[in-house]
PDB file of C-alpha atoms in Angstrom:
ATOM      1  CA  UNK A   1      20.350  -4.448  21.218  1.00 61.00           C
ATOM      2  CA  UNK A   2      18.568  -6.847  18.536  1.00 66.00           C
ATOM      3  CA  UNK A   3      14.898  -7.562  19.152  1.00 67.00           C
ATOM      4  CA  UNK A   4      13.163 -10.627  17.312  1.00 71.00           C
ATOM      5  CA  UNK A   5       9.914 -11.149  16.796  1.00 66.00           C
ATOM      6  CA  UNK A   6       9.275 -13.413  19.567  1.00 71.00           C
ATOM      7  CA  UNK A   7      10.002 -10.373  21.944  1.00 73.00           C
ATOM      8  CA  UNK A   8       7.067  -8.498  20.505  1.00 73.00           C
ATOM      9  CA  UNK A   9       4.346 -11.127  19.681  1.00 72.00           C
ATOM     10  CA  UNK A  10       2.724 -14.342  20.541  1.00 70.00           C
ATOM     11  CA  UNK A  11       4.675 -17.452  19.908  1.00 66.00           C
ATOM     12  CA  UNK A  12       1.458 -19.692  19.169  1.00 74.00           C
ATOM     13  CA  UNK A  13      -0.266 -19.842  15.846  1.00 77.00           C
ATOM     14  CA  UNK A  14      -3.833 -18.933  16.115  1.00 81.00           C
ATOM     15  CA  UNK A  15      -6.293 -16.674  16.873  1.00 84.00           C
ATOM     16  CA  UNK A  16      -5.413 -13.587  18.545  1.00 84.00           C
ATOM     17  CA  UNK A  17      -7.723 -12.659  21.151  1.00 89.00           C
ATOM     18  CA  UNK A  18      -7.817  -9.911  23.736  1.00 92.00           C
ATOM     19  CA  UNK A  19      -7.550 -12.107  26.271  1.00 90.00           C
ATOM     20  CA  UNK A  20      -4.770 -13.713  24.936  1.00 86.00           C
ATOM     21  CA  UNK A  21      -3.064 -10.292  24.150  1.00 86.00           C
ATOM     22  CA  UNK A  22      -4.001  -8.837  27.373  1.00 88.00           C
ATOM     23  CA  UNK A  23      -2.468 -12.098  29.266  1.00 87.00           C
ATOM     24  CA  UNK A  24       1.118 -11.992  27.262  1.00 85.00           C
ATOM     25  CA  UNK A  25       2.303  -8.857  30.128  1.00 85.00           C
ATOM     26  CA  UNK A  26       6.050  -9.979  29.061  1.00 85.00           C
ATOM     27  CA  UNK A  27       5.262  -8.883  25.615  1.00 83.00           C
ATOM     28  CA  UNK A  28       5.478  -5.410  23.848  1.00 82.00           C
ATOM     29  CA  UNK A  29       1.972  -6.324  22.196  1.00 83.00           C
ATOM     30  CA  UNK A  30      -0.101  -6.742  25.493  1.00 86.00           C
ATOM     31  CA  UNK A  31      -1.077  -2.857  24.891  1.00 88.00           C
ATOM     32  CA  UNK A  32      -2.878  -3.774  21.602  1.00 88.00           C
ATOM     33  CA  UNK A  33      -5.490  -6.003  23.231  1.00 90.00           C
ATOM     34  CA  UNK A  34      -7.929  -4.157  22.811  1.00 93.00           C
ATOM     35  CA  UNK A  35      -7.268  -3.839  18.913  1.00 92.00           C
ATOM     36  CA  UNK A  36      -6.907  -7.939  18.397  1.00 88.00           C
ATOM     37  CA  UNK A  37      -9.724  -8.502  16.425  1.00 89.00           C
ATOM     38  CA  UNK A  38      -7.543  -6.127  13.858  1.00 87.00           C
ATOM     39  CA  UNK A  39      -4.369  -7.916  14.181  1.00 84.00           C
ATOM     40  CA  UNK A  40      -2.822  -9.961  11.839  1.00 80.00           C
ATOM     41  CA  UNK A  41       0.664 -11.331  12.413  1.00 77.00           C
ATOM     42  CA  UNK A  42       3.215 -12.842   9.999  1.00 74.00           C
ATOM     43  CA  UNK A  43       6.604 -14.173  10.498  1.00 72.00           C
ATOM     44  CA  UNK A  44       9.085 -16.182   8.871  1.00 70.00           C
ATOM     45  CA  UNK A  45       9.161 -14.250   5.247  1.00 71.00           C
ATOM     46  CA  UNK A  46      12.221 -13.860   4.124  1.00 73.00           C
ATOM     47  CA  UNK A  47      13.376 -11.379   1.464  1.00 77.00           C
ATOM     48  CA  UNK A  48      14.218 -13.674  -2.132  1.00 82.00           C
ATOM     49  CA  UNK A  49      17.606 -12.321  -2.252  1.00 81.00           C
ATOM     50  CA  UNK A  50      19.530 -13.419  -0.259  1.00 76.00           C
ATOM     51  CA  UNK A  51      21.670 -10.383   0.748  1.00 77.00           C
ATOM     52  CA  UNK A  52      22.439  -7.042  -1.207  1.00 79.00           C
ATOM     53  CA  UNK A  53      24.113  -6.607  -4.210  1.00 83.00           C
ATOM     54  CA  UNK A  54      24.356  -3.097  -4.000  1.00 79.00           C
ATOM     55  CA  UNK A  55      21.940  -0.067  -1.899  1.00 77.00           C
ATOM     56  CA  UNK A  56      20.606  -2.660   0.399  1.00 79.00           C
ATOM     57  CA  UNK A  57      18.138   0.013   0.835  1.00 81.00           C
ATOM     58  CA  UNK A  58      16.453   0.135  -2.569  1.00 82.00           C
ATOM     59  CA  UNK A  59      16.681  -3.505  -3.021  1.00 85.00           C
ATOM     60  CA  UNK A  60      15.210  -4.278   0.423  1.00 84.00           C
ATOM     61  CA  UNK A  61      12.188  -2.125  -0.699  1.00 83.00           C
ATOM     62  CA  UNK A  62      11.959  -3.798  -4.205  1.00 85.00           C
ATOM     63  CA  UNK A  63      11.349  -6.839  -1.977  1.00 86.00           C
ATOM     64  CA  UNK A  64       8.874  -5.966   0.743  1.00 82.00           C
ATOM     65  CA  UNK A  65       5.589  -5.718  -1.061  1.00 83.00           C
ATOM     66  CA  UNK A  66       6.418  -8.110  -4.181  1.00 87.00           C
ATOM     67  CA  UNK A  67       8.351 -11.049  -2.655  1.00 86.00           C
ATOM     68  CA  UNK A  68      10.161 -11.332  -5.823  1.00 88.00           C
ATOM     69  CA  UNK A  69      14.396 -10.537  -6.048  1.00 88.00           C
ATOM     70  CA  UNK A  70      14.443  -7.266  -7.636  1.00 88.00           C
ATOM     71  CA  UNK A  71      16.748  -6.083 -10.657  1.00 86.00           C
ATOM     72  CA  UNK A  72      19.167  -3.390 -10.884  1.00 84.00           C
ATOM     73  CA  UNK A  73      20.974  -2.065  -7.745  1.00 80.00           C
ATOM     74  CA  UNK A  74      20.515   1.706  -5.743  1.00 73.00           C
ATOM     75  CA  UNK A  75      19.041   4.208  -8.117  1.00 71.00           C
ATOM     76  CA  UNK A  76      18.552   1.616 -11.172  1.00 78.00           C
ATOM     77  CA  UNK A  77      17.105  -0.813  -8.416  1.00 83.00           C
ATOM     78  CA  UNK A  78      13.341  -1.956  -9.917  1.00 85.00           C
ATOM     79  CA  UNK A  79      10.910  -4.812  -9.416  1.00 87.00           C
ATOM     80  CA  UNK A  80      10.373  -8.252  -9.732  1.00 89.00           C
ATOM     81  CA  UNK A  81       6.903  -8.446  -9.487  1.00 89.00           C
ATOM     82  CA  UNK A  82       3.559  -6.898  -8.917  1.00 89.00           C
ATOM     83  CA  UNK A  83       3.116  -5.501  -5.214  1.00 86.00           C
ATOM     84  CA  UNK A  84       0.802  -6.851  -2.640  1.00 85.00           C
ATOM     85  CA  UNK A  85      -1.071  -3.225  -2.869  1.00 82.00           C
ATOM     86  CA  UNK A  86      -1.579  -3.293  -6.359  1.00 85.00           C
ATOM     87  CA  UNK A  87      -3.007  -7.179  -6.304  1.00 87.00           C
ATOM     88  CA  UNK A  88      -5.367  -6.649  -3.622  1.00 84.00           C
ATOM     89  CA  UNK A  89      -6.661  -3.031  -5.051  1.00 83.00           C
ATOM     90  CA  UNK A  90      -7.211  -5.083  -8.418  1.00 85.00           C
ATOM     91  CA  UNK A  91      -9.237  -7.894  -6.388  1.00 88.00           C
ATOM     92  CA  UNK A  92     -11.450  -5.568  -4.137  1.00 85.00           C
ATOM     93  CA  UNK A  93     -11.905  -2.564  -7.016  1.00 84.00           C
ATOM     94  CA  UNK A  94     -10.796  -3.763 -10.906  1.00 84.00           C
ATOM     95  CA  UNK A  95     -11.836  -0.868 -11.820  1.00 84.00           C
ATOM     96  CA  UNK A  96     -10.759   1.470  -9.756  1.00 74.00           C
ATOM     97  CA  UNK A  97      -7.460   4.281 -11.007  1.00 72.00           C
ATOM     98  CA  UNK A  98      -4.375   3.190  -9.084  1.00 72.00           C
ATOM     99  CA  UNK A  99      -4.866   2.837  -5.195  1.00 74.00           C
ATOM    100  CA  UNK A 100      -3.180   5.050  -2.807  1.00 73.00           C
ATOM    101  CA  UNK A 101       0.502   4.247  -2.508  1.00 72.00           C
ATOM    102  CA  UNK A 102       1.995   2.898   0.668  1.00 65.00           C
ATOM    103  CA  UNK A 103       4.510   5.139   1.086  1.00 68.00           C
ATOM    104  CA  UNK A 104       4.301   9.022   1.998  1.00 66.00           C
ATOM    105  CA  UNK A 105       7.906  11.233   2.357  1.00 65.00           C
ATOM    106  CA  UNK A 106      10.507  12.604   0.559  1.00 65.00           C
ATOM    107  CA  UNK A 107      11.150  11.598  -2.945  1.00 63.00           C
ATOM    108  CA  UNK A 108      14.244   9.994  -4.079  1.00 63.00           C
ATOM    109  CA  UNK A 109      15.441   6.319  -5.617  1.00 56.00           C
ATOM    110  CA  UNK A 110      14.191   4.941  -1.955  1.00 64.00           C
ATOM    111  CA  UNK A 111      10.995   6.500  -1.723  1.00 59.00           C
ATOM    112  CA  UNK A 112       9.833   5.320  -4.975  1.00 70.00           C
ATOM    113  CA  UNK A 113      10.402   1.581  -4.197  1.00 75.00           C
ATOM    114  CA  UNK A 114       7.276   0.248  -2.075  1.00 77.00           C
ATOM    115  CA  UNK A 115       4.605   0.119  -4.672  1.00 79.00           C
ATOM    116  CA  UNK A 116       4.390  -1.409  -8.267  1.00 84.00           C
ATOM    117  CA  UNK A 117       2.388  -1.659 -10.987  1.00 85.00           C
ATOM    118  CA  UNK A 118       3.917  -4.357 -12.042  1.00 85.00           C
ATOM    119  CA  UNK A 119       7.783  -6.161 -12.733  1.00 81.00           C
ATOM    120  CA  UNK A 120      10.311  -4.142 -14.795  1.00 79.00           C
ATOM    121  CA  UNK A 121      12.019  -1.111 -14.801  1.00 76.00           C
ATOM    122  CA  UNK A 122       9.591   1.984 -15.064  1.00 73.00           C
ATOM    123  CA  UNK A 123       6.487   0.369 -13.264  1.00 82.00           C
ATOM    124  CA  UNK A 124       7.353   2.531  -9.564  1.00 78.00           C
ATOM    125  CA  UNK A 125       4.422   4.199  -8.551  1.00 78.00           C
ATOM    126  CA  UNK A 126       4.743   7.501  -7.272  1.00 73.00           C
ATOM    127  CA  UNK A 127       4.850   8.287  -3.229  1.00 73.00           C
ATOM    128  CA  UNK A 128       3.445  11.066  -1.806  1.00 74.00           C
ATOM    129  CA  UNK A 129       5.623  13.697  -0.932  1.00 76.00           C
ATOM    130  CA  UNK A 130       3.595  14.744   2.242  1.00 78.00           C
ATOM    131  CA  UNK A 131       2.356  12.425   4.893  1.00 79.00           C
ATOM    132  CA  UNK A 132      -0.677  14.765   5.288  1.00 84.00           C
ATOM    133  CA  UNK A 133      -1.723  14.603   2.160  1.00 81.00           C
ATOM    134  CA  UNK A 134      -1.656  10.969   2.389  1.00 77.00           C
ATOM    135  CA  UNK A 135      -3.227  10.801   5.531  1.00 81.00           C
ATOM    136  CA  UNK A 136      -6.506  13.385   3.894  1.00 84.00           C
ATOM    137  CA  UNK A 137      -6.790  10.777   1.290  1.00 78.00           C
ATOM    138  CA  UNK A 138      -7.062   7.892   3.352  1.00 76.00           C
ATOM    139  CA  UNK A 139      -9.384   9.613   6.001  1.00 81.00           C
ATOM    140  CA  UNK A 140     -10.785  12.746   4.054  1.00 75.00           C
TER     141      UNK A 140
END
């Protein structure tokens, strides 16, 4: 079974409120109505690389936070631009060290393809091996 964006979320653009989400009993997101003030839904975002030319996992991850076509393929895939987490972190606190990488889990070529300092090979930011350590960094 293939699920679409519309199966989960509101069809109309605009403000998301507790009452609007709670009223959509046919949508999975209705259970998130108490958290409506903290939700932002984005749709119609497509990867710039129309389809994989090698390992779709690594190439897809290279695009997920950069919105730029990746270079290379498989274990050699690299970012075509800086990732959103880095842009946001630099805007919020330009003097801070690297922000927390948005990945936790086993380290291999896929794990290291989410967060990028800049475009190009060698600009990968290291993932956290332990989800608990990442959780601890976030929540203390």
